[in-house]
PDB file of C-alpha atoms in Angstrom:
ATOM      1  CA  THR Z  58      -0.932  -8.419 -18.655  1.00  0.00           C
ATOM      2  CA  ALA Z  59       1.286  -6.203 -17.955  1.00  0.00           C
ATOM      3  CA  GLY Z  60      -1.102  -3.894 -14.963  1.00  0.00           C
ATOM      4  CA  ILE Z  61       1.870  -1.459 -13.861  1.00  0.00           C
ATOM      5  CA  THR Z  62       5.272  -1.359 -14.694  1.00  0.00           C
ATOM      6  CA  GLN Z  63       8.101   0.906 -13.016  1.00  0.00           C
ATOM      7  CA  ALA Z  64      11.855   1.161 -14.233  1.00  0.00           C
ATOM      8  CA  PRO Z  65      14.135   1.261 -12.474  1.00  0.00           C
ATOM      9  CA  THR Z  66      13.809  -2.094 -10.721  1.00  0.00           C
ATOM     10  CA  SER Z  67      17.366  -0.777  -9.009  1.00  0.00           C
ATOM     11  CA  GLN Z  68      19.310   2.337  -8.699  1.00  0.00           C
ATOM     12  CA  ILE Z  69      22.996   3.623  -6.877  1.00  0.00           C
ATOM     13  CA  LEU Z  70      22.563   7.559  -7.074  1.00  0.00           C
ATOM     14  CA  ALA Z  71      24.989  10.126  -6.435  1.00  0.00           C
ATOM     15  CA  ALA Z  72      23.112  12.339  -3.849  1.00  0.00           C
ATOM     16  CA  GLY Z  73      22.977  16.336  -5.263  1.00  0.00           C
ATOM     17  CA  ARG Z  74      22.157  14.271  -9.063  1.00  0.00           C
ATOM     18  CA  SER Z  75      18.365  14.425 -10.326  1.00  0.00           C
ATOM     19  CA  MET Z  76      16.441  10.626 -11.383  1.00  0.00           C
ATOM     20  CA  THR Z  77      12.929  10.141 -12.376  1.00  0.00           C
ATOM     21  CA  LEU Z  78      11.074   7.325 -11.799  1.00  0.00           C
ATOM     22  CA  ARG Z  79       8.567   5.558 -14.684  1.00  0.00           C
ATOM     23  CA  CYS Z  80       5.551   4.373 -14.362  1.00  0.00           C
ATOM     24  CA  THR Z  81       3.301   3.149 -16.786  1.00  0.00           C
ATOM     25  CA  GLN Z  82      -0.192   1.616 -16.627  1.00  0.00           C
ATOM     26  CA  ASP Z  83      -1.747  -0.255 -19.194  1.00  0.00           C
ATOM     27  CA  MET Z  84      -5.117  -0.703 -16.901  1.00  0.00           C
ATOM     28  CA  ARG Z  85      -6.875   2.594 -18.277  1.00  0.00           C
ATOM     29  CA  HIS Z  86      -6.971   3.599 -14.744  1.00  0.00           C
ATOM     30  CA  ASN Z  87      -7.714   7.539 -13.499  1.00  0.00           C
ATOM     31  CA  ALA Z  88      -5.827   7.142 -10.118  1.00  0.00           C
ATOM     32  CA  MET Z  89      -2.125   7.255  -9.737  1.00  0.00           C
ATOM     33  CA  TYR Z  90       0.479   6.788  -7.206  1.00  0.00           C
ATOM     34  CA  TRP Z  91       3.621   6.745  -6.317  1.00  0.00           C
ATOM     35  CA  TYR Z  92       4.204   5.861  -2.473  1.00  0.00           C
ATOM     36  CA  ARG Z  93       7.794   5.200  -0.600  1.00  0.00           C
ATOM     37  CA  GLN Z  94       8.163   2.610   1.107  1.00  0.00           C
ATOM     38  CA  ASP Z  95      10.416   2.990   4.941  1.00  0.00           C
ATOM     39  CA  LEU Z  96      10.969   0.188   6.718  1.00  0.00           C
ATOM     40  CA  GLY Z  97       9.427  -0.300  10.175  1.00  0.00           C
ATOM     41  CA  LEU Z  98       6.856   2.604   7.965  1.00  0.00           C
ATOM     42  CA  GLY Z  99       3.501   2.456   6.341  1.00  0.00           C
ATOM     43  CA  LEU Z 100       3.668   3.012   3.431  1.00  0.00           C
ATOM     44  CA  ARG Z 101       4.162   7.199   2.181  1.00  0.00           C
ATOM     45  CA  LEU Z 102       2.190   8.432   0.120  1.00  0.00           C
ATOM     46  CA  ILE Z 103       4.337  11.679  -1.766  1.00  0.00           C
ATOM     47  CA  HIS Z 104       1.966  12.660  -4.922  1.00  0.00           C
ATOM     48  CA  TYR Z 105      -0.963  11.819  -7.032  1.00  0.00           C
ATOM     49  CA  SER Z 106      -3.602  12.358 -10.099  1.00  0.00           C
ATOM     50  CA  ASN Z 107      -6.865  11.623  -9.972  1.00  0.00           C
ATOM     51  CA  THR Z 108      -7.074  12.020 -13.942  1.00  0.00           C
ATOM     52  CA  ALA Z 109      -4.755  12.958 -16.758  1.00  0.00           C
ATOM     53  CA  GLY Z 110      -3.449  16.326 -16.502  1.00  0.00           C
ATOM     54  CA  THR Z 111      -4.189  16.620 -12.741  1.00  0.00           C
ATOM     55  CA  THR Z 112      -1.932  16.294  -9.671  1.00  0.00           C
ATOM     56  CA  GLY Z 113      -2.518  16.390  -6.130  1.00  0.00           C
ATOM     57  CA  LYS Z 114       0.676  16.465  -2.295  1.00  0.00           C
ATOM     58  CA  GLY Z 115       0.480  13.561  -0.697  1.00  0.00           C
ATOM     59  CA  GLU Z 116       1.670  13.148   2.940  1.00  0.00           C
ATOM     60  CA  VAL Z 117       5.517  13.797   1.799  1.00  0.00           C
ATOM     61  CA  PRO Z 118       6.276  15.656  -0.739  1.00  0.00           C
ATOM     62  CA  ASP Z 119       9.140  17.878  -0.821  1.00  0.00           C
ATOM     63  CA  GLY Z 120      11.740  16.622  -3.498  1.00  0.00           C
ATOM     64  CA  TYR Z 121       9.872  14.981  -5.560  1.00  0.00           C
ATOM     65  CA  SER Z 122       7.545  16.370  -8.043  1.00  0.00           C
ATOM     66  CA  VAL Z 123       5.451  14.061 -10.977  1.00  0.00           C
ATOM     67  CA  SER Z 124       3.463  15.036 -14.782  1.00  0.00           C
ATOM     68  CA  ARG Z 125       0.452  13.338 -15.546  1.00  0.00           C
ATOM     69  CA  ALA Z 126       0.247  13.950 -19.817  1.00  0.00           C
ATOM     70  CA  ASN Z 127      -1.834  11.001 -20.226  1.00  0.00           C
ATOM     71  CA  THR Z 128      -4.211   8.126 -18.958  1.00  0.00           C
ATOM     72  CA  ASP Z 129      -0.727   5.763 -19.296  1.00  0.00           C
ATOM     73  CA  ASP Z 130       1.907   7.800 -17.869  1.00  0.00           C
ATOM     74  CA  PHE Z 131       3.041   8.737 -14.456  1.00  0.00           C
ATOM     75  CA  PRO Z 132       6.931   9.683 -13.525  1.00  0.00           C
ATOM     76  CA  LEU Z 133       8.479  11.080 -11.132  1.00  0.00           C
ATOM     77  CA  THR Z 134      11.488  13.364  -9.990  1.00  0.00           C
ATOM     78  CA  LEU Z 135      13.949  13.493  -8.253  1.00  0.00           C
ATOM     79  CA  ALA Z 136      15.464  17.074  -8.599  1.00  0.00           C
ATOM     80  CA  SER Z 137      18.088  16.984  -6.117  1.00  0.00           C
ATOM     81  CA  ALA Z 138      18.415  13.133  -4.772  1.00  0.00           C
ATOM     82  CA  VAL Z 139      19.492  13.251  -1.134  1.00  0.00           C
ATOM     83  CA  PRO Z 140      20.515  10.151   1.210  1.00  0.00           C
ATOM     84  CA  SER Z 141      17.320  10.366   3.058  1.00  0.00           C
ATOM     85  CA  GLN Z 142      15.430   9.366  -0.041  1.00  0.00           C
ATOM     86  CA  THR Z 143      16.925   5.971  -0.020  1.00  0.00           C
ATOM     87  CA  SER Z 144      13.253   3.862   0.417  1.00  0.00           C
ATOM     88  CA  VAL Z 145      11.484   1.090  -1.954  1.00  0.00           C
ATOM     89  CA  TYR Z 146       9.324   3.676  -4.388  1.00  0.00           C
ATOM     90  CA  PHE Z 147       6.119   1.892  -5.259  1.00  0.00           C
ATOM     91  CA  CYS Z 148       3.668   3.429  -8.046  1.00  0.00           C
ATOM     92  CA  ALA Z 149      -0.119   1.841  -7.983  1.00  0.00           C
ATOM     93  CA  SER Z 150      -3.350   2.850  -9.434  1.00  0.00           C
ATOM     94  CA  SER Z 151      -6.823   2.472  -9.867  1.00  0.00           C
ATOM     95  CA  ASP Z 152      -9.660   3.397 -10.946  1.00  0.00           C
ATOM     96  CA  SER Z 153     -10.988   6.127  -8.776  1.00  0.00           C
ATOM     97  CA  MET Z 154      -9.914   7.159  -5.392  1.00  0.00           C
ATOM     98  CA  GLY Z 155     -13.039   6.314  -4.147  1.00  0.00           C
ATOM     99  CA  GLY Z 156     -15.378   3.059  -3.610  1.00  0.00           C
ATOM    100  CA  PRO Z 157     -14.244  -0.525  -3.214  1.00  0.00           C
ATOM    101  CA  GLY Z 158     -11.313  -0.168  -6.035  1.00  0.00           C
ATOM    102  CA  GLU Z 159      -7.971  -1.953  -5.041  1.00  0.00           C
ATOM    103  CA  LEU Z 160      -4.925  -0.119  -5.734  1.00  0.00           C
ATOM    104  CA  PHE Z 161      -3.222  -2.223  -8.013  1.00  0.00           C
ATOM    105  CA  PHE Z 162       0.640  -1.350  -7.675  1.00  0.00           C
ATOM    106  CA  GLY Z 163       4.407  -1.414  -9.436  1.00  0.00           C
ATOM    107  CA  GLU Z 164       6.446  -4.252  -8.242  1.00  0.00           C
ATOM    108  CA  GLY Z 165       8.722  -1.100  -6.939  1.00  0.00           C
ATOM    109  CA  SER Z 166      12.439   0.880  -7.474  1.00  0.00           C
ATOM    110  CA  ARG Z 167      14.808   0.503  -5.545  1.00  0.00           C
ATOM    111  CA  LEU Z 168      17.597   3.586  -4.496  1.00  0.00           C
ATOM    112  CA  THR Z 169      19.501   4.005  -2.728  1.00  0.00           C
ATOM    113  CA  VAL Z 170      21.447   7.831  -2.270  1.00  0.00           C
ATOM    114  CA  LEU Z 171      25.180   8.110  -1.759  1.00  0.00           C
TER     115      LEU Z 171
ATOM    116  CA  GLY T 858      -2.441  13.187  14.185  1.00  0.00           C
ATOM    117  CA  GLN T 859      -4.219  10.209  12.135  1.00  0.00           C
ATOM    118  CA  ASN T 860      -3.029   6.623  13.032  1.00  0.00           C
ATOM    119  CA  ILE T 861      -3.347   3.356  12.335  1.00  0.00           C
ATOM    120  CA  ASP T 862      -1.857   0.714  14.678  1.00  0.00           C
ATOM    121  CA  GLN T 863      -1.045  -3.201  14.282  1.00  0.00           C
ATOM    122  CA  PRO T 864       1.221  -5.839  16.559  1.00  0.00           C
ATOM    123  CA  THR T 865       5.336  -5.929  14.554  1.00  0.00           C
ATOM    124  CA  GLU T 866       5.742  -9.401  14.014  1.00  0.00           C
ATOM    125  CA  MET T 867       3.479 -12.939  15.036  1.00  0.00           C
ATOM    126  CA  THR T 868       3.978 -16.282  14.490  1.00  0.00           C
ATOM    127  CA  ALA T 869       2.331 -19.136  13.859  1.00  0.00           C
ATOM    128  CA  THR T 870       1.863 -22.475  13.194  1.00  0.00           C
ATOM    129  CA  GLU T 871       1.404 -24.340  10.011  1.00  0.00           C
ATOM    130  CA  GLY T 872      -2.416 -25.679   9.392  1.00  0.00           C
ATOM    131  CA  ALA T 873      -3.429 -23.317  12.114  1.00  0.00           C
ATOM    132  CA  ILE T 874      -5.269 -19.800  12.280  1.00  0.00           C
ATOM    133  CA  VAL T 875      -4.430 -16.213  13.386  1.00  0.00           C
ATOM    134  CA  GLN T 876      -5.578 -13.448  13.396  1.00  0.00           C
ATOM    135  CA  ILE T 877      -3.755  -9.957  12.444  1.00  0.00           C
ATOM    136  CA  ASN T 878      -6.207  -7.259  14.932  1.00  0.00           C
ATOM    137  CA  CYS T 879      -5.636  -3.459  14.136  1.00  0.00           C
ATOM    138  CA  THR T 880      -6.905  -0.544  14.921  1.00  0.00           C
ATOM    139  CA  TYR T 881      -7.210   2.601  13.226  1.00  0.00           C
ATOM    140  CA  GLN T 882      -7.840   6.055  14.584  1.00  0.00           C
ATOM    141  CA  THR T 883      -8.402   9.180  11.633  1.00  0.00           C
ATOM    142  CA  SER T 884     -10.128  12.188  10.166  1.00  0.00           C
ATOM    143  CA  GLY T 885     -13.255  10.451   9.351  1.00  0.00           C
ATOM    144  CA  PHE T 886     -13.732   6.388   7.219  1.00  0.00           C
ATOM    145  CA  ASN T 887     -14.724   5.583   4.076  1.00  0.00           C
ATOM    146  CA  GLY T 888     -13.631   2.138   4.040  1.00  0.00           C
ATOM    147  CA  LEU T 889     -10.879  -0.237   5.824  1.00  0.00           C
ATOM    148  CA  PHE T 890      -8.424  -2.553   3.774  1.00  0.00           C
ATOM    149  CA  TRP T 891      -6.090  -5.208   4.022  1.00  0.00           C
ATOM    150  CA  TYR T 892      -3.170  -5.930   1.421  1.00  0.00           C
ATOM    151  CA  GLN T 893      -0.875  -8.765   1.889  1.00  0.00           C
ATOM    152  CA  GLN T 894       3.011  -8.234   0.901  1.00  0.00           C
ATOM    153  CA  HIS T 895       5.565 -10.909   0.855  1.00  0.00           C
ATOM    154  CA  ALA T 896       8.761  -9.747   1.401  1.00  0.00           C
ATOM    155  CA  GLY T 897       9.934  -8.408  -1.474  1.00  0.00           C
ATOM    156  CA  GLU T 898       7.616  -7.881  -3.978  1.00  0.00           C
ATOM    157  CA  ALA T 899       4.216  -5.446  -3.876  1.00  0.00           C
ATOM    158  CA  PRO T 900       1.151  -5.259  -1.875  1.00  0.00           C
ATOM    159  CA  THR T 901      -1.388  -7.296  -3.010  1.00  0.00           C
ATOM    160  CA  PHE T 902      -5.074  -6.741  -2.279  1.00  0.00           C
ATOM    161  CA  LEU T 903      -6.631  -8.854   0.046  1.00  0.00           C
ATOM    162  CA  SER T 904     -10.311  -7.600   1.702  1.00  0.00           C
ATOM    163  CA  TYR T 905     -12.362  -4.474   1.550  1.00  0.00           C
ATOM    164  CA  ASN T 906     -14.596  -3.537   4.521  1.00  0.00           C
ATOM    165  CA  VAL T 907     -16.789  -0.451   4.647  1.00  0.00           C
ATOM    166  CA  LEU T 908     -20.097  -1.546   6.774  1.00  0.00           C
ATOM    167  CA  ASP T 909     -19.861  -2.764  10.062  1.00  0.00           C
ATOM    168  CA  GLY T 910     -19.162  -7.095  10.109  1.00  0.00           C
ATOM    169  CA  LEU T 911     -17.732 -10.001   8.829  1.00  0.00           C
ATOM    170  CA  GLU T 912     -16.397 -10.864   5.101  1.00  0.00           C
ATOM    171  CA  GLU T 913     -15.556 -14.140   3.855  1.00  0.00           C
ATOM    172  CA  LYS T 914     -13.500 -15.014   1.355  1.00  0.00           C
ATOM    173  CA  GLY T 915     -11.810 -18.319   1.223  1.00  0.00           C
ATOM    174  CA  ARG T 916      -9.471 -18.789   3.834  1.00  0.00           C
ATOM    175  CA  PHE T 917      -9.567 -15.115   4.246  1.00  0.00           C
ATOM    176  CA  SER T 918     -11.574 -13.445   6.690  1.00  0.00           C
ATOM    177  CA  SER T 919     -11.553  -9.669   7.262  1.00  0.00           C
ATOM    178  CA  PHE T 920     -14.208  -7.933  10.374  1.00  0.00           C
ATOM    179  CA  LEU T 921     -14.801  -4.202  11.049  1.00  0.00           C
ATOM    180  CA  SER T 922     -16.100  -2.209  13.556  1.00  0.00           C
ATOM    181  CA  ARG T 923     -16.059   1.553  13.077  1.00  0.00           C
ATOM    182  CA  SER T 924     -17.632   2.449  16.567  1.00  0.00           C
ATOM    183  CA  LYS T 925     -14.460   0.919  17.588  1.00  0.00           C
ATOM    184  CA  GLY T 926     -11.664   2.025  15.658  1.00  0.00           C
ATOM    185  CA  TYR T 927     -10.529  -1.780  14.870  1.00  0.00           C
ATOM    186  CA  SER T 928     -10.370  -4.633  12.550  1.00  0.00           C
ATOM    187  CA  TYR T 929      -8.982  -7.887  12.243  1.00  0.00           C
ATOM    188  CA  LEU T 930      -7.489 -10.254   9.470  1.00  0.00           C
ATOM    189  CA  LEU T 931      -8.140 -13.616  10.048  1.00  0.00           C
ATOM    190  CA  LEU T 932      -6.090 -15.867   8.236  1.00  0.00           C
ATOM    191  CA  LYS T 933      -7.034 -20.194   8.662  1.00  0.00           C
ATOM    192  CA  GLU T 934      -5.929 -23.249   7.795  1.00  0.00           C
ATOM    193  CA  LEU T 935      -2.225 -21.939   7.814  1.00  0.00           C
ATOM    194  CA  GLN T 936       0.062 -22.615   4.645  1.00  0.00           C
ATOM    195  CA  MET T 937       3.725 -21.570   3.784  1.00  0.00           C
ATOM    196  CA  LYS T 938       3.023 -18.889   1.200  1.00  0.00           C
ATOM    197  CA  ASP T 939       1.015 -16.991   3.970  1.00  0.00           C
ATOM    198  CA  SER T 940       4.156 -15.840   5.170  1.00  0.00           C
ATOM    199  CA  ALA T 941       3.900 -12.326   4.509  1.00  0.00           C
ATOM    200  CA  SER T 942       3.552  -8.885   5.749  1.00  0.00           C
ATOM    201  CA  TYR T 943      -0.143  -7.763   6.051  1.00  0.00           C
ATOM    202  CA  LEU T 944      -0.859  -4.136   5.582  1.00  0.00           C
ATOM    203  CA  CYS T 945      -4.236  -2.255   6.868  1.00  0.00           C
ATOM    204  CA  ALA T 946      -5.242   1.001   5.182  1.00  0.00           C
ATOM    205  CA  VAL T 947      -7.804   3.717   5.959  1.00  0.00           C
ATOM    206  CA  ARG T 948      -9.283   5.988   3.510  1.00  0.00           C
ATOM    207  CA  ASP T 949      -9.972   9.149   5.676  1.00  0.00           C
ATOM    208  CA  SER T 950     -12.645  12.306   4.294  1.00  0.00           C
ATOM    209  CA  ASN T 951     -10.161  13.495   1.463  1.00  0.00           C
ATOM    210  CA  TYR T 952     -10.486   9.541  -0.125  1.00  0.00           C
ATOM    211  CA  GLN T 953      -6.079   9.011   0.671  1.00  0.00           C
ATOM    212  CA  LEU T 954      -5.127   6.014   2.373  1.00  0.00           C
ATOM    213  CA  ILE T 955      -3.727   6.064   5.627  1.00  0.00           C
ATOM    214  CA  TRP T 956      -1.454   2.537   5.521  1.00  0.00           C
ATOM    215  CA  GLY T 957      -0.210   1.121   8.879  1.00  0.00           C
ATOM    216  CA  ALA T 958       3.824  -0.187   9.037  1.00  0.00           C
ATOM    217  CA  GLY T 959       2.086  -3.787   8.393  1.00  0.00           C
ATOM    218  CA  THR T 960       2.635  -6.756  10.914  1.00  0.00           C
ATOM    219  CA  LYS T 961       5.244  -9.999   9.549  1.00  0.00           C
ATOM    220  CA  LEU T 962       3.732 -13.305   9.290  1.00  0.00           C
ATOM    221  CA  ILE T 963       5.956 -16.520  10.618  1.00  0.00           C
ATOM    222  CA  ILE T 964       4.765 -19.369   9.888  1.00  0.00           C
ATOM    223  CA  LYS T 965       6.856 -22.509  10.957  1.00  0.00           C
ATOM    224  CA  PRO T 966       6.052 -25.854   9.838  1.00  0.00           C
TER     225      PRO T 966
END
């Protein structure tokens, strides 16, 4: 069972370059999320999607964009990377945004912007 | 603002019991979650509380007091594999999860 697959696992990127982090789930979950995790801080929500065709902004959306063309895929794009975007990025999904539905996380993508 | 507080780090002995506390101040409340995260890995779900009281699941239990804005995760019969970070998260009135910074638990033999 794959669950959630993220790619790449790690990447070093020059400042100013663009980058797309890929996320695919095979659980047919409606809701998907992108978080960043930085040392000493809690997971911070970048963007989310309640269902295919809809997206919403989280706590720290600036500099990032997402799309949800279908149920399975939820890519995160950095249009012009800056060093403050160096972080570990986690994609997650859940059956719905309410109720006891737990989040299932991908293994993370470690991004370094130089 | 919304805030989740948990201790940064705790140390415990193999075979013992440890309690990890979490206090929260959020805009509304729609459930509290605990996740476990081993170093370099993804968080994995441990427990969910939406009503006051204790939820027990094997060696792990989670307690919630909504009036006090307080939860704890209790780990019994500690094993070396329990060395990890434990993340507390609260779902607010907009159904968004607010995350604490996590408690790094170190288990010593």
